mmCIF file with all atom_site columns, C-alpha atoms in Angstrom:
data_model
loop_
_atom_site.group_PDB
_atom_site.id
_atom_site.type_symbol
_atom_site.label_atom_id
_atom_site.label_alt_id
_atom_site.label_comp_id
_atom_site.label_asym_id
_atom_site.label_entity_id
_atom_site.label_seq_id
_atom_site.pdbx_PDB_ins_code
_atom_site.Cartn_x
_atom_site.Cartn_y
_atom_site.Cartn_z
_atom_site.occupancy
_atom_site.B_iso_or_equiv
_atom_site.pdbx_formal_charge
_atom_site.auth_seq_id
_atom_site.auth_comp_id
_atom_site.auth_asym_id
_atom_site.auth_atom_id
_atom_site.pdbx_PDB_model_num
ATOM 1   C CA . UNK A 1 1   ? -4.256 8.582   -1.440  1.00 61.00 ? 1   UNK A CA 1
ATOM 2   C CA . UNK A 1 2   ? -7.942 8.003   -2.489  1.00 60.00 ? 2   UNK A CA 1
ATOM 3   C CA . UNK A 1 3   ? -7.473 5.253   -4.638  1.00 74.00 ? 3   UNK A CA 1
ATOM 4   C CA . UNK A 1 4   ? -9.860 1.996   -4.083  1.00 88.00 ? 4   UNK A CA 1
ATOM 5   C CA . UNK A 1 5   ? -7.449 -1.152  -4.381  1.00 96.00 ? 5   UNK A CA 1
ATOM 6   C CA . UNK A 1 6   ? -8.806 -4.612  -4.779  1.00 96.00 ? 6   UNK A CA 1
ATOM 7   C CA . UNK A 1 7   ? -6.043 -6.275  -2.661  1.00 97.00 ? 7   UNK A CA 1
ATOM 8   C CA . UNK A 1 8   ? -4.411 -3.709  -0.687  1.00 98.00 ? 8   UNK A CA 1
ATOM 9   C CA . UNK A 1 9   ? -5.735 -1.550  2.119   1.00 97.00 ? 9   UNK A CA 1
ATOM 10  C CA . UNK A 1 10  ? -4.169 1.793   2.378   1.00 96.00 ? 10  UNK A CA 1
ATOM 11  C CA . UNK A 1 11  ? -4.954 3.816   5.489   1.00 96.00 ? 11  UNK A CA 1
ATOM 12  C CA . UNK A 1 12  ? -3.912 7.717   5.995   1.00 94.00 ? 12  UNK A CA 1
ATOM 13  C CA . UNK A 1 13  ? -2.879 7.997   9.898   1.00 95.00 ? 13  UNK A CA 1
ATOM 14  C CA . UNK A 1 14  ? -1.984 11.781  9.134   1.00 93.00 ? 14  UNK A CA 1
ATOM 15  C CA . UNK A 1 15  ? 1.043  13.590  9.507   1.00 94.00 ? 15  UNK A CA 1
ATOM 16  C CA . UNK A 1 16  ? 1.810  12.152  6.273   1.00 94.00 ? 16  UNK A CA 1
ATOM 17  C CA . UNK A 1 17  ? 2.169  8.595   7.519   1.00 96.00 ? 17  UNK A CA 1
ATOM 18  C CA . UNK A 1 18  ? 0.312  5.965   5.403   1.00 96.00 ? 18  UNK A CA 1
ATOM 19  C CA . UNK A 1 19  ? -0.364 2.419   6.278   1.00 97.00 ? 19  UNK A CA 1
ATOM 20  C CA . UNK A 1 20  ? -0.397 -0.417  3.305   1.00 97.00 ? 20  UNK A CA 1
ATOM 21  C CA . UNK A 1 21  ? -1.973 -3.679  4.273   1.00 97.00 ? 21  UNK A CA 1
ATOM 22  C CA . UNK A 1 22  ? -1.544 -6.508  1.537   1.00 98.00 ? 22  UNK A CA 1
ATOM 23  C CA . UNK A 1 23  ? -5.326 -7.605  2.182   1.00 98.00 ? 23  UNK A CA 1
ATOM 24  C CA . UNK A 1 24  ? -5.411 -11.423 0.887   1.00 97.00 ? 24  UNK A CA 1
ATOM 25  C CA . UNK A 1 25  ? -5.221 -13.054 4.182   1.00 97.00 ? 25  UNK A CA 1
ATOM 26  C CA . UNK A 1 26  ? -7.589 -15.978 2.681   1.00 97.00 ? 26  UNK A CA 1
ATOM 27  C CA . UNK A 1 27  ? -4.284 -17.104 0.831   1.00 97.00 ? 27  UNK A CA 1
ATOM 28  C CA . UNK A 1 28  ? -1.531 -16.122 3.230   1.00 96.00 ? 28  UNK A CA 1
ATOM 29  C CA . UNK A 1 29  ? -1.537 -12.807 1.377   1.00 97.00 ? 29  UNK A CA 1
ATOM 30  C CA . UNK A 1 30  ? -0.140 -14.399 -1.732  1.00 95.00 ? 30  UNK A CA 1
ATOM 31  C CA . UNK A 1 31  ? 1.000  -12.223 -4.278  1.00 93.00 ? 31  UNK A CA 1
ATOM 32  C CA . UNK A 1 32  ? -1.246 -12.615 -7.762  1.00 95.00 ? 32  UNK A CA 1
ATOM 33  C CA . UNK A 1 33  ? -1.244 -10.506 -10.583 1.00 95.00 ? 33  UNK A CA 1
ATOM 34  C CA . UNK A 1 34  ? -4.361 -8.216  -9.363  1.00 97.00 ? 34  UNK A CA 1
ATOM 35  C CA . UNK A 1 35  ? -1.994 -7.627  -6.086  1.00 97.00 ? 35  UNK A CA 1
ATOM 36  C CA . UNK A 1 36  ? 1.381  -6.724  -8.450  1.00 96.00 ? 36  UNK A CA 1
ATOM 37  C CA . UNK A 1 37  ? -1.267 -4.270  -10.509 1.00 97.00 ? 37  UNK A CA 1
ATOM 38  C CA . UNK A 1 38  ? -2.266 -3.039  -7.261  1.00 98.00 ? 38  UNK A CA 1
ATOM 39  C CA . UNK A 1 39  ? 1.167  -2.567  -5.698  1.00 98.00 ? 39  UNK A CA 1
ATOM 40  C CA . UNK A 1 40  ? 2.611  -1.407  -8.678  1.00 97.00 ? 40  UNK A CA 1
ATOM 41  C CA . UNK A 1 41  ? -0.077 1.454   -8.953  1.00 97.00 ? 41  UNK A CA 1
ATOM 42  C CA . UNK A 1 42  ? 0.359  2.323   -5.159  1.00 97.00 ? 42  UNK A CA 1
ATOM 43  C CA . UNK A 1 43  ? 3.717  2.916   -5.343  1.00 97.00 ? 43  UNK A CA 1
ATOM 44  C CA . UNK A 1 44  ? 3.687  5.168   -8.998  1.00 96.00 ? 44  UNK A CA 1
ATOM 45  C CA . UNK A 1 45  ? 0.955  7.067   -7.499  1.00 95.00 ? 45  UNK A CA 1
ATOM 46  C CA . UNK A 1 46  ? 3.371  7.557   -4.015  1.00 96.00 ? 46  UNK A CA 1
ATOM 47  C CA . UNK A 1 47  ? 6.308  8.208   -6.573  1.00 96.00 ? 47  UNK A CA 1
ATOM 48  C CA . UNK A 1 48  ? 4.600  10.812  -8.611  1.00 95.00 ? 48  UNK A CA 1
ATOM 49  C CA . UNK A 1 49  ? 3.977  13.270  -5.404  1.00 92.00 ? 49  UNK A CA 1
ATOM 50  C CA . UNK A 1 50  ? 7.085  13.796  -3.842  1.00 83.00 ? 50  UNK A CA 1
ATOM 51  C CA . UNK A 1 51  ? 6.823  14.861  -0.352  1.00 88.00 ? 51  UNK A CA 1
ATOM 52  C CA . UNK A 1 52  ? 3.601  14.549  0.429   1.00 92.00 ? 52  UNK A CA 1
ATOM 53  C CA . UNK A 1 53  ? 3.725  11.397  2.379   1.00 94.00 ? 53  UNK A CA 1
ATOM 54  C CA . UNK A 1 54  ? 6.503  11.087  5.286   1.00 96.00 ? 54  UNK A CA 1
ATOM 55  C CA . UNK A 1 55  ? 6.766  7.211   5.356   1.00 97.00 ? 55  UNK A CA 1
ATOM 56  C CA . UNK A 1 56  ? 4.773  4.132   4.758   1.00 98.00 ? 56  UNK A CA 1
ATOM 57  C CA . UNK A 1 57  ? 4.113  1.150   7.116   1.00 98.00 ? 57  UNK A CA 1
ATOM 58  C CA . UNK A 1 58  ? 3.920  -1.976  5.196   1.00 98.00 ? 58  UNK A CA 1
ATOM 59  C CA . UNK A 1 59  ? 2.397  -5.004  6.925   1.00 98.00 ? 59  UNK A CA 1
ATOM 60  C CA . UNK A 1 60  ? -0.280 -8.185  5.621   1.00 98.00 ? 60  UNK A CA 1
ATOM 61  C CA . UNK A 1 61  ? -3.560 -8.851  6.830   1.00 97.00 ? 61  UNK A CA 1
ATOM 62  C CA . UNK A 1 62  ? -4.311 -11.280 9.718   1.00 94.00 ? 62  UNK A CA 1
ATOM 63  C CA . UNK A 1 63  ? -1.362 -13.137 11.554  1.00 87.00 ? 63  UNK A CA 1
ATOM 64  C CA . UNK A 1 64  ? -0.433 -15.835 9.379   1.00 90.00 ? 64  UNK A CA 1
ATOM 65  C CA . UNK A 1 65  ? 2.010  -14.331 6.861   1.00 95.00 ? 65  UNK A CA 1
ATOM 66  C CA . UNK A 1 66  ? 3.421  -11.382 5.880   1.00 96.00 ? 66  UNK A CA 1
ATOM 67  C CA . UNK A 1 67  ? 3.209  -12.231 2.091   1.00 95.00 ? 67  UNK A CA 1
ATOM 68  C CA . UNK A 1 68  ? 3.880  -16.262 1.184   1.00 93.00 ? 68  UNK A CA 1
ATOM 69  C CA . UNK A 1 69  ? 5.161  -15.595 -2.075  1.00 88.00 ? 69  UNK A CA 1
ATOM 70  C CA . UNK A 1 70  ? 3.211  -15.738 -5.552  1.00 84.00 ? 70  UNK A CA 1
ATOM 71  C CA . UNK A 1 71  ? -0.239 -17.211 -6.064  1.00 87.00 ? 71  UNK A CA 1
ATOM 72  C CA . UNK A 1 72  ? 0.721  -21.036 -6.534  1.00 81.00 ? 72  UNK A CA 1
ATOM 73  C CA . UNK A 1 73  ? -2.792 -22.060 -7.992  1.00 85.00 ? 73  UNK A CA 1
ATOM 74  C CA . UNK A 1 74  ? -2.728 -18.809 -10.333 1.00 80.00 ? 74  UNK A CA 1
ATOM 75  C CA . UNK A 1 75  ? 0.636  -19.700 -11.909 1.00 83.00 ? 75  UNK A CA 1
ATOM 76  C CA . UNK A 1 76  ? -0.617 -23.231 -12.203 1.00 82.00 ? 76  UNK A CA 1
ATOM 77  C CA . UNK A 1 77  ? -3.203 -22.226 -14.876 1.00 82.00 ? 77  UNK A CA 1
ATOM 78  C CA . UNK A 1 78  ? -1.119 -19.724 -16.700 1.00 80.00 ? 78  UNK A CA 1
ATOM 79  C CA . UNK A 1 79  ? 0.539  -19.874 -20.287 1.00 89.00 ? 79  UNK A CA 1
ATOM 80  C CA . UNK A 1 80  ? 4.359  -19.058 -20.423 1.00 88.00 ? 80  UNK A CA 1
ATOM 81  C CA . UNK A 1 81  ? 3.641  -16.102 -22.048 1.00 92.00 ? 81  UNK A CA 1
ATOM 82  C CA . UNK A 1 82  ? 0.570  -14.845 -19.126 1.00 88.00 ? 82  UNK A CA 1
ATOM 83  C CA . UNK A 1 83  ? 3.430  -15.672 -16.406 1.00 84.00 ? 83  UNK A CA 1
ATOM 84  C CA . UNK A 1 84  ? 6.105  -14.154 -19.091 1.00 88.00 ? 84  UNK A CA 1
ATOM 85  C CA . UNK A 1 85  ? 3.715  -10.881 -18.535 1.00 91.00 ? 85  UNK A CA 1
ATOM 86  C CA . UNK A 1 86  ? 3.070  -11.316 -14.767 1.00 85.00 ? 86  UNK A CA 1
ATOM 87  C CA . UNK A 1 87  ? 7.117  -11.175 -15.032 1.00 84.00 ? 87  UNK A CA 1
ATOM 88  C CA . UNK A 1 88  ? 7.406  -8.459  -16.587 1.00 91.00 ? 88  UNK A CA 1
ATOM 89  C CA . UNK A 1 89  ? 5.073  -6.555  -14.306 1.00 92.00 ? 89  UNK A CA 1
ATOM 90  C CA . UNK A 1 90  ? 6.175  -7.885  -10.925 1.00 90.00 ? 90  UNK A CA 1
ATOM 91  C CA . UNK A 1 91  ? 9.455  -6.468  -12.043 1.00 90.00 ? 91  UNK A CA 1
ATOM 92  C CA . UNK A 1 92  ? 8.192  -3.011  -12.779 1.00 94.00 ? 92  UNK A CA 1
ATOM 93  C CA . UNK A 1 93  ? 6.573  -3.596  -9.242  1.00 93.00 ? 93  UNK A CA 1
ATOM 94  C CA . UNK A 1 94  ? 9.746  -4.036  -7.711  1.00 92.00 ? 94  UNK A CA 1
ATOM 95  C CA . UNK A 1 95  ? 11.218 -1.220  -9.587  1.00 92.00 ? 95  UNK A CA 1
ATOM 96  C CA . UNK A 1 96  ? 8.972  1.599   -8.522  1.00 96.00 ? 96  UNK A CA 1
ATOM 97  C CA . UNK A 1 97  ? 9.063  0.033   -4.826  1.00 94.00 ? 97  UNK A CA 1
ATOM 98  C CA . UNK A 1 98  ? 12.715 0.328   -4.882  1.00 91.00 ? 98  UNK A CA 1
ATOM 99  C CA . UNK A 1 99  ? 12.713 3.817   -6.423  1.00 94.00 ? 99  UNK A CA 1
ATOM 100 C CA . UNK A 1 100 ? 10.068 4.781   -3.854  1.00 96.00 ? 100 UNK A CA 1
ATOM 101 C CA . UNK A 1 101 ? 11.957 8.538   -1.804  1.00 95.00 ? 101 UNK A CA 1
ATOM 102 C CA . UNK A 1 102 ? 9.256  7.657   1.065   1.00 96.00 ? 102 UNK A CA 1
ATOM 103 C CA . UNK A 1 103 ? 10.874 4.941   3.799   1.00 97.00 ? 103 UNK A CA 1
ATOM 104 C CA . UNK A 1 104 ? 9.108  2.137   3.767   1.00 97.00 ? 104 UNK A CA 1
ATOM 105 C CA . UNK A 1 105 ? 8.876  -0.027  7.438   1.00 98.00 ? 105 UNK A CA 1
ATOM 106 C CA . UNK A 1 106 ? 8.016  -3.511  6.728   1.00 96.00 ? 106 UNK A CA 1
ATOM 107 C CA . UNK A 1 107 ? 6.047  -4.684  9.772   1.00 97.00 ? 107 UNK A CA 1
ATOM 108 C CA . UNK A 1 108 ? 6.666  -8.666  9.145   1.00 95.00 ? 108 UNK A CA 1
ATOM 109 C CA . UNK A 1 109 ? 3.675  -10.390 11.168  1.00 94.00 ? 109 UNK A CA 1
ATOM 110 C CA . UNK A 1 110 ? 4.303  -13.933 9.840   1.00 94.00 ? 110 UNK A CA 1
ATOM 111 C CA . UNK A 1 111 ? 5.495  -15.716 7.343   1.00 94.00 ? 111 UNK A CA 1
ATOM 112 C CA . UNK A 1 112 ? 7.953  -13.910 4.386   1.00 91.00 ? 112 UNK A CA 1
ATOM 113 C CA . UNK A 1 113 ? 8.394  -16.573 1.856   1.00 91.00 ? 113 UNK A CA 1
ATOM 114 C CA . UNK A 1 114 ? 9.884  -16.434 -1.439  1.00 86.00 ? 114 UNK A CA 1
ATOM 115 C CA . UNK A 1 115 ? 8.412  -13.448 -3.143  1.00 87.00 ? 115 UNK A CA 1
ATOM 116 C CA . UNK A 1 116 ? 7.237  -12.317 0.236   1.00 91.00 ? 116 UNK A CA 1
ATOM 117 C CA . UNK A 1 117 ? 10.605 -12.329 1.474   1.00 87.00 ? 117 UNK A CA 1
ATOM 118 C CA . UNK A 1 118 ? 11.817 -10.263 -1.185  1.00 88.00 ? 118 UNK A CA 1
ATOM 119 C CA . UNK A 1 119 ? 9.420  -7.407  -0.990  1.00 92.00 ? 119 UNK A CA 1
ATOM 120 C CA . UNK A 1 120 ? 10.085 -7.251  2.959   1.00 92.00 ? 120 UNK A CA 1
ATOM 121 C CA . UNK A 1 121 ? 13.553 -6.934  1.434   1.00 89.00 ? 121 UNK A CA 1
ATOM 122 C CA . UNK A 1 122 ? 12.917 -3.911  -0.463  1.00 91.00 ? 122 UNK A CA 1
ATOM 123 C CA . UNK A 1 123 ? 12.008 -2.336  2.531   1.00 94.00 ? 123 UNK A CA 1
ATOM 124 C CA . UNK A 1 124 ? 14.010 0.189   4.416   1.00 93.00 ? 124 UNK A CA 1
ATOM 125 C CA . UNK A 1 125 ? 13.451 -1.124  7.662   1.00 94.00 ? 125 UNK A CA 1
ATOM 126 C CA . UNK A 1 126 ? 12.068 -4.477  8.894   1.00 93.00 ? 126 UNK A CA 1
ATOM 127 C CA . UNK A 1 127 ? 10.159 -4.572  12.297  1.00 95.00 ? 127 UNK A CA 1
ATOM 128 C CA . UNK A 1 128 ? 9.304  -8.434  12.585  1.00 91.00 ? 128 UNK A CA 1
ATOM 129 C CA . UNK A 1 129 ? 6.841  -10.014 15.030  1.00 92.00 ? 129 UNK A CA 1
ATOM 130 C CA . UNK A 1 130 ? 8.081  -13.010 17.192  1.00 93.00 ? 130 UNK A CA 1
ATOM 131 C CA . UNK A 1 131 ? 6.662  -15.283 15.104  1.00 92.00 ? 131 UNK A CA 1
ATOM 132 C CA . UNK A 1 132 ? 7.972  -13.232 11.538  1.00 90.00 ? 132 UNK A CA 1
ATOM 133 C CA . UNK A 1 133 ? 9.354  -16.198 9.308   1.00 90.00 ? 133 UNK A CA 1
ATOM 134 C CA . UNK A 1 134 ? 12.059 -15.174 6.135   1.00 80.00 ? 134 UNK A CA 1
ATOM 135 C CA . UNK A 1 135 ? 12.665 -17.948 3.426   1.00 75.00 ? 135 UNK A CA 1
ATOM 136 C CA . UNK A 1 136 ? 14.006 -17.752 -0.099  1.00 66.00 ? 136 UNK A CA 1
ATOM 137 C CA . UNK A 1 137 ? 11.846 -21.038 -0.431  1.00 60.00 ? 137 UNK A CA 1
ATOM 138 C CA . UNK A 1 138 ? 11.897 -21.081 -4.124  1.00 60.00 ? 138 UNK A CA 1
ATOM 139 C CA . UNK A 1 139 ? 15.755 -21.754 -4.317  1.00 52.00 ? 139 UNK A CA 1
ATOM 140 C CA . UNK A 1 140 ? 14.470 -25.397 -3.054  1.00 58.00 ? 140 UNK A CA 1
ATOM 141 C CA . UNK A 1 141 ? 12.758 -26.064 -6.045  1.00 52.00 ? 141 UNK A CA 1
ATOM 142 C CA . UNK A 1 142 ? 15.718 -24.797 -8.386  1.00 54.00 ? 142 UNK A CA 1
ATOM 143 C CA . UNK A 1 143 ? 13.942 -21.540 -9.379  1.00 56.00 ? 143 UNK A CA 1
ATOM 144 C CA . UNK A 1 144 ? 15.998 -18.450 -8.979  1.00 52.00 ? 144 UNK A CA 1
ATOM 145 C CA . UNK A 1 145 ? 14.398 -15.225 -6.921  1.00 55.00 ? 145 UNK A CA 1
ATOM 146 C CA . UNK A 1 146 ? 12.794 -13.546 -9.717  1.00 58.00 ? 146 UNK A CA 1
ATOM 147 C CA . UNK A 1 147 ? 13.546 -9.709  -7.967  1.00 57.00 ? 147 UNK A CA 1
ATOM 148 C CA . UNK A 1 148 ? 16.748 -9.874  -6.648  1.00 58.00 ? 148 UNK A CA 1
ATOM 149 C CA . UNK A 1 149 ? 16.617 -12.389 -3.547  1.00 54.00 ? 149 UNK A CA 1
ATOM 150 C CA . UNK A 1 150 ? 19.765 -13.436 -3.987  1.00 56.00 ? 150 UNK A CA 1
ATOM 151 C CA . UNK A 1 151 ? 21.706 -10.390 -4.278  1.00 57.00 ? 151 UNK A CA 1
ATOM 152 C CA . UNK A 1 152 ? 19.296 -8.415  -1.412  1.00 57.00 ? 152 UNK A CA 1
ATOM 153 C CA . UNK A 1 153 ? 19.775 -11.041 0.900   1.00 57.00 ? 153 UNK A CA 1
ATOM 154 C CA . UNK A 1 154 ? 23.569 -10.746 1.911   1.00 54.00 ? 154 UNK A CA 1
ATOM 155 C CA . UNK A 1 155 ? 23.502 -7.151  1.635   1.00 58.00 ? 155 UNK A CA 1
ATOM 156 C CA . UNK A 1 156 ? 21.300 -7.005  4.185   1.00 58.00 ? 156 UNK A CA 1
ATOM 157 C CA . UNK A 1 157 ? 22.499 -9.731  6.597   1.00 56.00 ? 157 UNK A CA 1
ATOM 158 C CA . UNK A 1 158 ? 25.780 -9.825  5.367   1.00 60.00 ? 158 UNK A CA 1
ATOM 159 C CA . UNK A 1 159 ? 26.592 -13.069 3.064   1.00 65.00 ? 159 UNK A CA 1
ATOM 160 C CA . UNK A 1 160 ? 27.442 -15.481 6.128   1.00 64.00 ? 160 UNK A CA 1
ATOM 161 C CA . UNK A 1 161 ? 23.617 -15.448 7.475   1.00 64.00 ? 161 UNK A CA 1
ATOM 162 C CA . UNK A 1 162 ? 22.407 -15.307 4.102   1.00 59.00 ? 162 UNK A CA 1
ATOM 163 C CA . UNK A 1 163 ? 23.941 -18.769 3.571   1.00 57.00 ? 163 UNK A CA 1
ATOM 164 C CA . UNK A 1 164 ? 22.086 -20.147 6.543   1.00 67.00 ? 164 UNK A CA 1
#
């Protein structure tokens, strides 16, 4: 993994172990369209070489937030058919993430909001910090999870504590 990304820091620790930072702590590590690209390219490039890395430790930079979601004041100067496209591409994001034959061990070190929350919960495993948050926080607004909140949710925690 030599690749340069403009919002993620990937770090080999060896043994085939590889350590993804979502590096936008400025913004609570909110997800834009340069991070989905980024993200999206990370995990083809981990898809295309089976068994060369072991398992992948996914965490955010600083200690405010794991990931809060999408980029707010992005989407707020978008067209429908630019967030149509950021859509599209989040979802082939989520896709390859999924698909991904390396565990991935989310390392939650603050706040998981909306789309935050739903990439912790394409995670294998979840290791969160005392102060690790989880919200669906979009549902508040009447927007739906755009990759699959609402059905990841109860299957991990089972549907009673997804309802809280």
């Amino acid at each position: 993994m030599d690749r340069d990304y403009e919002t993620l820091r990937v770090e080999d620790r060896g043994e085939g172990l590889l350590l993804l930072t979502l590096n936008r702590p400025e913004v609570a590590n909110a997800m834009n369209t340069q991070m989905g690209r980024d993200l999206l390219a990370f995990f083809d490039e981990v898809n295309a070489a089976p068994g060369q890395q072991r398992c992948i430790v996914m965490t955010g930079a600083g200690d405010k937030a794991f990931c809060a979601g999408g980029d707010l004041k992005e989407r707020l100067g978008m067209s429908d058919e630019t967030w149509a496209a950021q859509h599209l591409l989040f979802e082939r994001m989520i896709r390859a993430f999924i698909g991904c034959p390396v565990p991935v061990i989310g390392a939650i070190n603050g706040a998981a909001y909306a789309g935050g929350c739903e990439l912790a919960l394409c995670c294998d495993f979840l290791y969160a910090s005392e102060t690790a948050r989880f919200a669906l926080t979009e549902v508040t607004l009447g927007i739906m999870p755009g990759a699959g909140g609402t059905q990841n949710l109860p299957r991990a925690v089972g549907e009673r504590r997804a309802k809280e």
